[in-house]
CSV table of C-alpha atoms and ligand atoms in Angstrom, one decimal:
chain,number,residue,atom,x,y,z
T,1263,UNK,CA,-34.6,4.5,-9.8
T,1264,UNK,CA,-32.9,1.2,-10.6
T,1265,UNK,CA,-29.2,0.9,-11.2
T,1266,UNK,CA,-29.7,0.9,-15.0
T,1267,UNK,CA,-31.5,4.2,-14.9
T,1268,UNK,CA,-29.1,5.6,-12.4
T,1269,UNK,CA,-26.1,4.9,-14.8
T,1270,UNK,CA,-28.1,6.1,-17.7
T,1271,UNK,CA,-29.1,9.4,-16.1
T,1272,UNK,CA,-26.0,10.4,-14.2
T,1273,UNK,CA,-24.1,13.2,-16.1
T,1274,UNK,CA,-20.9,11.9,-17.6
T,1275,UNK,CA,-18.1,12.6,-20.0
T,1276,UNK,CA,-16.7,10.2,-22.6
T,1277,UNK,CA,-12.9,10.6,-23.2
T,1278,UNK,CA,-11.9,7.5,-25.3
T,1279,UNK,CA,-14.1,7.1,-28.4
T,1280,UNK,CA,-12.8,6.5,-31.9
T,1281,UNK,CA,-15.4,8.1,-34.2
T,1282,UNK,CA,-14.6,5.5,-36.9
T,1283,UNK,CA,-15.4,2.9,-34.2
T,1284,UNK,CA,-19.0,4.2,-34.0
T,1285,UNK,CA,-19.8,3.0,-37.5
T,1286,UNK,CA,-22.8,0.7,-37.0
T,1287,UNK,CA,-23.3,-2.1,-39.5
T,1288,UNK,CA,-26.5,-0.5,-40.8
T,1289,UNK,CA,-24.7,2.8,-41.4
T,1290,UNK,CA,-21.8,1.0,-43.0
T,1291,UNK,CA,-24.2,-0.7,-45.5
T,1292,UNK,CA,-26.1,2.5,-46.2
T,1293,UNK,CA,-22.9,4.4,-47.0
T,1294,UNK,CA,-21.4,1.6,-49.0
T,1295,UNK,CA,-24.5,1.5,-51.2
T,1296,UNK,CA,-24.6,5.3,-51.5
T,1297,UNK,CA,-20.9,5.5,-52.4
T,1298,UNK,CA,-20.9,2.5,-54.7
T,1299,UNK,CA,-18.4,0.5,-52.6
T,1300,UNK,CA,-18.4,-3.3,-52.6
T,1301,UNK,CA,-18.1,-5.0,-49.2
T,1302,UNK,CA,-17.5,-8.7,-48.7
T,1303,UNK,CA,-20.5,-9.2,-46.5
T,1304,UNK,CA,-24.0,-9.9,-47.8
T,1305,UNK,CA,-26.0,-8.5,-44.9
T,1306,UNK,CA,-25.9,-6.6,-41.6
T,1307,UNK,CA,-26.2,-9.9,-39.7
T,1308,UNK,CA,-23.3,-11.5,-41.6
T,1309,UNK,CA,-21.2,-8.4,-40.8
T,1310,UNK,CA,-22.1,-8.5,-37.1
T,1311,UNK,CA,-21.2,-12.2,-37.1
T,1312,UNK,CA,-17.6,-11.3,-38.2
T,1313,UNK,CA,-17.2,-9.1,-35.1
T,1314,UNK,CA,-15.4,-11.8,-33.2
T,1315,UNK,CA,-11.8,-10.9,-32.4
T,1316,UNK,CA,-8.9,-12.7,-30.8
T,1317,UNK,CA,-6.6,-9.7,-30.3
T,1318,UNK,CA,-6.3,-6.0,-31.3
T,1319,UNK,CA,-5.0,-6.7,-34.8
T,1320,UNK,CA,-7.8,-8.9,-35.7
T,1321,UNK,CA,-10.2,-6.1,-34.8
T,1322,UNK,CA,-8.1,-3.4,-36.6
T,1323,UNK,CA,-8.2,-5.3,-39.9
T,1324,UNK,CA,-12.0,-5.2,-39.9
T,1325,UNK,CA,-12.2,-1.6,-38.5
T,1326,UNK,CA,-9.9,-0.1,-41.2
T,1327,UNK,CA,-11.8,-2.0,-43.9
T,1328,UNK,CA,-15.1,-0.6,-42.6
T,1329,UNK,CA,-13.8,2.9,-42.6
T,1330,UNK,CA,-13.4,2.6,-46.3
T,1331,UNK,CA,-17.1,3.4,-46.8
T,1332,UNK,CA,-16.5,7.0,-45.5
T,1333,UNK,CA,-15.9,9.1,-48.6
T,1334,UNK,CA,-17.6,12.5,-48.4
T,1335,UNK,CA,-17.9,15.2,-45.8
T,1336,UNK,CA,-21.5,14.3,-45.4
T,1337,UNK,CA,-20.5,10.7,-44.5
T,1338,UNK,CA,-18.2,12.0,-41.7
T,1339,UNK,CA,-21.0,14.3,-40.6
T,1340,UNK,CA,-23.6,11.5,-40.4
T,1341,UNK,CA,-21.3,9.2,-38.6
T,1342,UNK,CA,-20.6,11.8,-35.9
T,1343,UNK,CA,-24.2,12.9,-35.6
T,1344,UNK,CA,-25.4,9.3,-35.1
T,1345,UNK,CA,-22.9,8.9,-32.3
T,1346,UNK,CA,-24.0,12.2,-30.7
T,1347,UNK,CA,-27.6,11.1,-30.7
T,1348,UNK,CA,-26.6,8.0,-28.8
T,1349,UNK,CA,-24.5,10.1,-26.4
T,1350,UNK,CA,-27.5,12.3,-25.8
T,1351,UNK,CA,-29.7,9.3,-25.0
T,1352,UNK,CA,-27.1,8.2,-22.4
T,1353,UNK,CA,-26.7,11.6,-20.8
T,1354,UNK,CA,-23.1,12.2,-22.0
T,1355,UNK,CA,-22.5,15.9,-21.5
T,1356,UNK,CA,-19.0,16.2,-22.8
T,1357,UNK,CA,-17.2,14.1,-25.5
T,1358,UNK,CA,-13.5,14.0,-26.5
T,1359,UNK,CA,-13.4,12.3,-29.8
T,1360,UNK,CA,-10.5,10.6,-31.6
T,1361,UNK,CA,-10.2,10.6,-35.3
T,1362,UNK,CA,-7.5,8.9,-37.4
T,1363,UNK,CA,-6.8,11.1,-40.4
T,1364,UNK,CA,-4.2,8.7,-41.9
T,1365,UNK,CA,-6.9,6.0,-42.3
T,1366,UNK,CA,-8.6,8.4,-44.8
T,1367,UNK,CA,-5.8,10.4,-46.3
T,1368,UNK,CA,-4.1,7.1,-47.3
T,1369,UNK,CA,-7.2,6.4,-49.4
T,1370,UNK,CA,-7.1,9.8,-51.1
T,1371,UNK,CA,-9.7,11.5,-48.9
T,1372,UNK,CA,-8.7,15.1,-48.1
T,1373,UNK,CA,-7.8,15.9,-44.5
T,1374,UNK,CA,-10.3,18.8,-44.8
T,1375,UNK,CA,-13.2,16.5,-45.8
T,1376,UNK,CA,-12.6,14.4,-42.7
T,1377,UNK,CA,-12.3,17.3,-40.2
T,1378,UNK,CA,-15.0,19.5,-41.7
T,1379,UNK,CA,-17.6,16.7,-41.6
T,1380,UNK,CA,-16.7,15.6,-38.0
T,1381,UNK,CA,-16.4,19.2,-36.7
T,1382,UNK,CA,-19.6,20.5,-38.1
T,1383,UNK,CA,-21.6,17.7,-36.5
T,1384,UNK,CA,-19.8,18.4,-33.2
T,1385,UNK,CA,-20.6,22.1,-33.5
T,1386,UNK,CA,-24.3,21.3,-34.3
T,1387,UNK,CA,-24.3,18.8,-31.3
T,1388,UNK,CA,-23.0,21.5,-29.0
T,1389,UNK,CA,-25.7,23.9,-30.1
T,1390,UNK,CA,-28.7,21.5,-30.5
T,1391,UNK,CA,-27.9,18.7,-28.0
T,1392,UNK,CA,-26.0,20.7,-25.4
T,1393,UNK,CA,-23.0,18.3,-25.7
T,1394,UNK,CA,-19.7,20.0,-25.4
T,1395,UNK,CA,-16.7,18.5,-27.2
T,1396,UNK,CA,-13.0,18.4,-28.1
T,1397,UNK,CA,-11.3,16.7,-31.0
T,1398,UNK,CA,-8.2,14.6,-30.6
T,1399,UNK,CA,-6.2,13.6,-33.7
T,1400,UNK,CA,-4.5,10.2,-33.4
T,1401,UNK,CA,-1.4,9.1,-35.3
T,1402,UNK,CA,-1.3,5.5,-36.5
T,1403,UNK,CA,1.6,3.8,-34.8
T,1404,UNK,CA,2.0,1.0,-37.3
T,1405,UNK,CA,3.1,3.6,-39.8
T,1406,UNK,CA,6.5,5.5,-39.7
T,1407,UNK,CA,7.0,8.6,-37.6
T,1408,UNK,CA,7.6,10.6,-40.8
T,1409,UNK,CA,4.0,9.9,-41.9
T,1410,UNK,CA,2.8,11.1,-38.5
T,1411,UNK,CA,4.9,14.3,-38.9
T,1412,UNK,CA,3.3,15.0,-42.3
T,1413,UNK,CA,-0.2,14.6,-40.7
T,1414,UNK,CA,0.8,17.0,-37.9
T,1415,UNK,CA,1.9,19.6,-40.5
T,1416,UNK,CA,-1.5,19.2,-42.4
T,1417,UNK,CA,-3.3,19.6,-39.1
T,1418,UNK,CA,-1.7,23.0,-38.4
T,1419,UNK,CA,-4.1,24.6,-40.8
T,1420,UNK,CA,-7.0,23.4,-38.6
T,1421,UNK,CA,-5.3,24.0,-35.3
T,1422,UNK,CA,-8.1,25.9,-33.7
T,1423,UNK,CA,-10.4,22.8,-34.2
T,1424,UNK,CA,-8.0,20.2,-32.6
T,1425,UNK,CA,-7.4,20.1,-28.9
T,1426,UNK,CA,-4.9,17.3,-28.7
T,1427,UNK,CA,-3.0,14.5,-30.4
T,1428,UNK,CA,-2.9,10.8,-29.5
T,1429,UNK,CA,-1.4,7.5,-30.6
T,1430,UNK,CA,-3.4,4.5,-31.6
T,1431,UNK,CA,-3.5,1.3,-33.8
T,1432,UNK,CA,-1.3,-1.8,-33.4
T,1433,UNK,CA,0.6,-1.4,-30.1
T,1434,UNK,CA,2.9,-4.4,-30.0
T,1435,UNK,CA,6.2,-3.7,-31.6
T,1436,UNK,CA,5.4,0.0,-32.0
T,1437,UNK,CA,6.5,1.7,-28.7
T,1438,UNK,CA,5.7,5.3,-27.9
T,1439,UNK,CA,9.5,6.1,-28.2
T,1440,UNK,CA,9.1,5.6,-32.0
T,1441,UNK,CA,7.2,8.9,-32.0
T,1442,UNK,CA,9.2,11.2,-29.7
T,1443,UNK,CA,10.0,13.8,-32.4
T,1444,UNK,CA,6.4,14.3,-33.6
T,1445,UNK,CA,5.0,14.5,-30.1
T,1446,UNK,CA,7.7,17.1,-29.2
T,1447,UNK,CA,6.6,19.2,-32.2
T,1448,UNK,CA,2.9,18.7,-31.2
T,1449,UNK,CA,3.7,20.0,-27.7
T,1450,UNK,CA,5.5,23.0,-29.1
T,1451,UNK,CA,2.4,23.7,-31.1
T,1452,UNK,CA,0.3,23.7,-28.0
T,1453,UNK,CA,-1.6,20.4,-28.4
T,1454,UNK,CA,-2.6,18.3,-25.4
T,1455,UNK,CA,-1.1,14.9,-25.4
T,1456,UNK,CA,-2.6,11.4,-24.9
T,1457,UNK,CA,-1.5,8.0,-26.0
T,1458,UNK,CA,-2.8,4.4,-26.1
T,1459,UNK,CA,-0.4,2.4,-23.9
T,1460,UNK,CA,-0.6,-0.7,-21.8
T,1461,UNK,CA,-3.7,-2.1,-23.7
T,1462,UNK,CA,-1.8,-5.1,-25.1
T,1463,UNK,CA,1.7,-3.6,-24.7
T,1464,UNK,CA,3.8,-3.9,-21.5
T,1465,UNK,CA,4.0,-1.4,-18.7
T,1466,UNK,CA,7.3,0.0,-20.2
T,1467,UNK,CA,5.2,1.5,-23.0
T,1468,UNK,CA,3.2,3.4,-20.4
T,1469,UNK,CA,6.5,4.8,-18.9
T,1470,UNK,CA,7.5,5.8,-22.4
T,1471,UNK,CA,4.2,7.5,-23.0
T,1472,UNK,CA,4.6,9.5,-19.8
T,1473,UNK,CA,8.3,10.3,-19.9
T,1474,UNK,CA,9.0,10.3,-23.7
T,1475,UNK,CA,5.8,11.7,-25.1
T,1476,UNK,CA,4.8,13.6,-21.9
T,1477,UNK,CA,1.3,12.1,-22.1
T,1478,UNK,CA,-1.3,13.9,-19.9
T,1479,UNK,CA,-3.7,10.9,-20.0
T,1480,UNK,CA,-3.1,7.2,-20.8
T,1481,UNK,CA,-5.6,5.5,-23.0
T,1482,UNK,CA,-6.4,2.0,-21.6
T,1483,UNK,CA,-3.3,1.6,-19.3
T,1484,UNK,CA,-4.8,-1.6,-17.9
T,1485,UNK,CA,-1.5,-3.4,-17.8
T,1486,UNK,CA,-0.1,-0.8,-15.4
T,1487,UNK,CA,-1.0,-3.2,-12.6
T,1488,UNK,CA,2.1,-5.3,-13.5
T,1489,UNK,CA,4.5,-2.6,-12.3
T,1490,UNK,CA,4.2,-1.2,-8.7
T,1491,UNK,CA,6.5,1.8,-9.3
T,1492,UNK,CA,4.3,2.7,-12.3
T,1493,UNK,CA,1.1,2.5,-10.2
T,1494,UNK,CA,2.7,4.7,-7.6
T,1495,UNK,CA,3.6,7.3,-10.3
T,1496,UNK,CA,0.1,7.2,-11.9
T,1497,UNK,CA,-1.5,7.7,-8.5
T,1498,UNK,CA,0.9,10.4,-7.3
T,1499,UNK,CA,0.4,12.5,-10.5
T,1500,UNK,CA,-3.3,11.5,-10.8
T,1501,UNK,CA,-2.7,10.7,-14.5
T,1502,UNK,CA,-6.1,9.6,-15.8
T,1503,UNK,CA,-6.6,6.2,-17.4
T,1504,UNK,CA,-9.3,6.0,-20.0
T,1505,UNK,CA,-10.4,2.4,-19.4
T,1506,UNK,CA,-12.7,0.6,-22.0
T,1507,UNK,CA,-14.0,-2.6,-20.3
T,1508,UNK,CA,-16.0,-4.1,-23.1
T,1509,UNK,CA,-13.2,-3.5,-25.6
T,1510,UNK,CA,-10.7,-5.3,-23.4
T,1511,UNK,CA,-12.9,-8.3,-23.2
T,1512,UNK,CA,-13.8,-8.4,-26.9
T,1513,UNK,CA,-10.0,-8.1,-27.8
T,1514,UNK,CA,-9.1,-10.8,-25.2
T,1515,UNK,CA,-6.9,-8.6,-23.0
T,1516,UNK,CA,-8.8,-10.2,-20.1
T,1517,UNK,CA,-10.8,-13.4,-20.4
T,1518,UNK,CA,-13.7,-12.4,-18.1
T,1519,UNK,CA,-14.8,-9.0,-16.8
T,1520,UNK,CA,-14.1,-10.3,-13.3
T,1521,UNK,CA,-10.4,-10.7,-14.2
T,1522,UNK,CA,-10.2,-7.1,-15.4
T,1523,UNK,CA,-7.7,-4.9,-13.6
T,1524,UNK,CA,-10.2,-2.0,-13.3
T,1525,UNK,CA,-11.3,-2.7,-9.8
T,1526,UNK,CA,-7.8,-2.9,-8.3
T,1527,UNK,CA,-6.8,0.3,-10.2
T,1528,UNK,CA,-9.9,2.1,-9.0
T,1529,UNK,CA,-9.5,0.9,-5.4
T,1530,UNK,CA,-5.9,2.0,-5.3
T,1531,UNK,CA,-7.1,5.6,-5.9
T,1532,UNK,CA,-6.0,6.0,-9.5
T,1533,UNK,CA,-8.0,8.4,-11.7
T,1534,UNK,CA,-9.9,5.7,-13.7
T,1535,UNK,CA,-12.6,6.7,-16.2
T,1536,UNK,CA,-15.0,4.5,-18.2
T,1537,UNK,CA,-15.4,4.7,-21.9
T,1538,UNK,CA,-16.5,2.8,-25.0
T,1539,UNK,CA,-13.5,2.9,-27.4
T,1540,UNK,CA,-15.3,1.5,-30.6
T,1541,UNK,CA,-18.9,0.9,-29.5
T,1542,UNK,CA,-20.2,-0.3,-32.8
T,1543,UNK,CA,-17.7,-3.2,-32.7
T,1544,UNK,CA,-17.6,-4.0,-29.0
T,1545,UNK,CA,-21.2,-4.4,-28.1
T,1546,UNK,CA,-22.0,-1.3,-26.2
T,1547,UNK,CA,-21.8,2.5,-25.6
T,1548,UNK,CA,-20.6,4.1,-22.4
T,1549,UNK,CA,-23.6,3.1,-20.3
T,1550,UNK,CA,-23.2,-0.5,-21.3
T,1551,UNK,CA,-19.5,-0.2,-20.2
T,1552,UNK,CA,-20.5,1.1,-16.8
T,1553,UNK,CA,-23.2,-1.6,-16.5
T,1554,UNK,CA,-20.7,-4.4,-17.3
T,1555,UNK,CA,-18.3,-3.2,-14.6
T,1556,UNK,CA,-21.2,-2.7,-12.1
T,1557,UNK,CA,-22.3,-6.3,-12.8
T,1558,UNK,CA,-18.8,-7.8,-12.4
T,1559,UNK,CA,-17.7,-5.8,-9.4
T,1560,UNK,CA,-21.0,-4.9,-7.6
T,1561,UNK,CA,-20.2,-1.2,-7.9
T,1562,UNK,CA,-22.2,1.1,-5.6
T,1563,UNK,CA,-23.9,4.3,-6.6
T,1564,UNK,CA,-21.1,6.2,-5.0
T,1565,UNK,CA,-18.5,4.3,-7.1
T,1566,UNK,CA,-20.5,5.2,-10.2
T,1567,UNK,CA,-20.6,8.8,-9.1
T,1568,UNK,CA,-16.9,8.8,-8.5
T,1569,UNK,CA,-16.2,7.4,-12.0
T,1570,UNK,CA,-18.5,10.1,-13.5
T,1571,UNK,CA,-16.6,12.8,-11.4
T,1572,UNK,CA,-13.3,11.4,-12.7
T,1573,UNK,CA,-14.5,11.7,-16.3
T,1574,UNK,CA,-15.0,15.4,-15.9
T,1575,UNK,CA,-11.8,15.9,-13.8
T,1576,UNK,CA,-9.8,14.1,-16.6
T,1577,UNK,CA,-11.4,16.1,-19.4
T,1578,UNK,CA,-9.5,18.9,-21.3
T,1579,UNK,CA,-11.9,21.6,-20.1
T,1580,UNK,CA,-11.5,24.6,-17.8
T,1581,UNK,CA,-11.6,24.2,-14.0
T,1582,UNK,CA,-14.7,26.3,-14.0
T,1583,UNK,CA,-16.4,23.9,-16.5
T,1584,UNK,CA,-15.3,20.9,-14.5
T,1585,UNK,CA,-16.8,22.3,-11.3
T,1586,UNK,CA,-20.1,23.0,-13.1
T,1587,UNK,CA,-20.4,19.5,-14.4
T,1588,UNK,CA,-19.4,18.0,-11.0
T,1589,UNK,CA,-22.0,20.2,-9.3
T,1590,UNK,CA,-24.6,18.6,-11.6
T,1591,UNK,CA,-23.5,15.1,-10.4
T,1592,UNK,CA,-23.8,16.2,-6.8
T,1593,UNK,CA,-27.3,17.6,-7.4
T,1594,UNK,CA,-28.2,14.4,-9.2
T,1595,UNK,CA,-27.0,12.3,-6.2
T,1596,UNK,CA,-29.0,14.4,-3.8
T,1597,UNK,CA,-32.3,14.0,-5.8
Q,891,ADE,N1,-8.1,2.2,-32.9
Q,891,ADE,C1,-9.4,2.1,-32.7
Q,891,ADE,N2,-9.5,1.4,-31.5
Q,891,ADE,C2,-8.3,1.1,-31.0
Q,891,ADE,C3,-7.8,0.4,-29.9
Q,891,ADE,N3,-8.7,-0.1,-29.0
Q,891,ADE,N4,-6.5,0.3,-29.7
Q,891,ADE,C4,-5.7,0.9,-30.6
Q,891,ADE,N5,-6.1,1.5,-31.7
Q,891,ADE,C5,-7.4,1.6,-31.9
Q,892,ZN,ZN1,-8.9,3.2,-28.3
């Protein structure tokens, strides 16, 4: 089995995936047509051409515009189902999916439309594709905390469908400390806590996510390397980092994959995981992200297996389930 097949076939979890970021140009055009929405691009090719970003904000502007084609429950269902088919192809056994309700409720789409569409596809995927799942609701950090609080209150009616809450969107100038109140309430309600931090923002934002929000996982966290005390803390507590290599290159966090902090973080014994973030926009799903790292850093099969093991250890699933998945990796390695 060549390395390509090995990465494809090894059982893995994906923990950092924005469902709105799986909207492929073809799907975007199909939904725009069906829903009578005008888009400023004439073709799939022209749209793909526009996927050239120089920072996080330049991506988010296009990403929020793209999400405008999602109108009905069936649109959210199809979006999620298409991602799950891709995940199945790549032997992803467990997914933890982010969704951004505010991106849709701000356009007059009901919270219920969004969650029902996504959740029913995930439930079908669990039954028909054998992919287990959790849903994580993210607050948009460029908006005020009061808006996040309203979103949390809306979400309480769907509490049994939502495992955790997170924080995404424009990082610079919007530190985690802005959201202490809403995350405190989310913890009281029993939600798991994650937050994007240290993607473009400084290591202080990672400290704030850990200490202020009590994040159990850090999304990205790739700038942690700039702070030795922080590295020691992340290592000591084995706080998982959900790293998204192709995203970081596309958004110019690092110039080349060889400059990425991944390898140093991994070699220092942090719980690093590999994920795709917004695969329709960044040129690859989870397998392509593993391959990009393998190519840049000459990862061994044991390295890949360790990353896959980390992905299950970092997941919001029971210890029993983690052990079952990790046993599958061990069996796969022994084949
Ligand atoms: N929303 C979707 N993708 C994101 C990213 N990479 N960072 C912050 N917010 C996002
Ligand atoms: Zn992200």
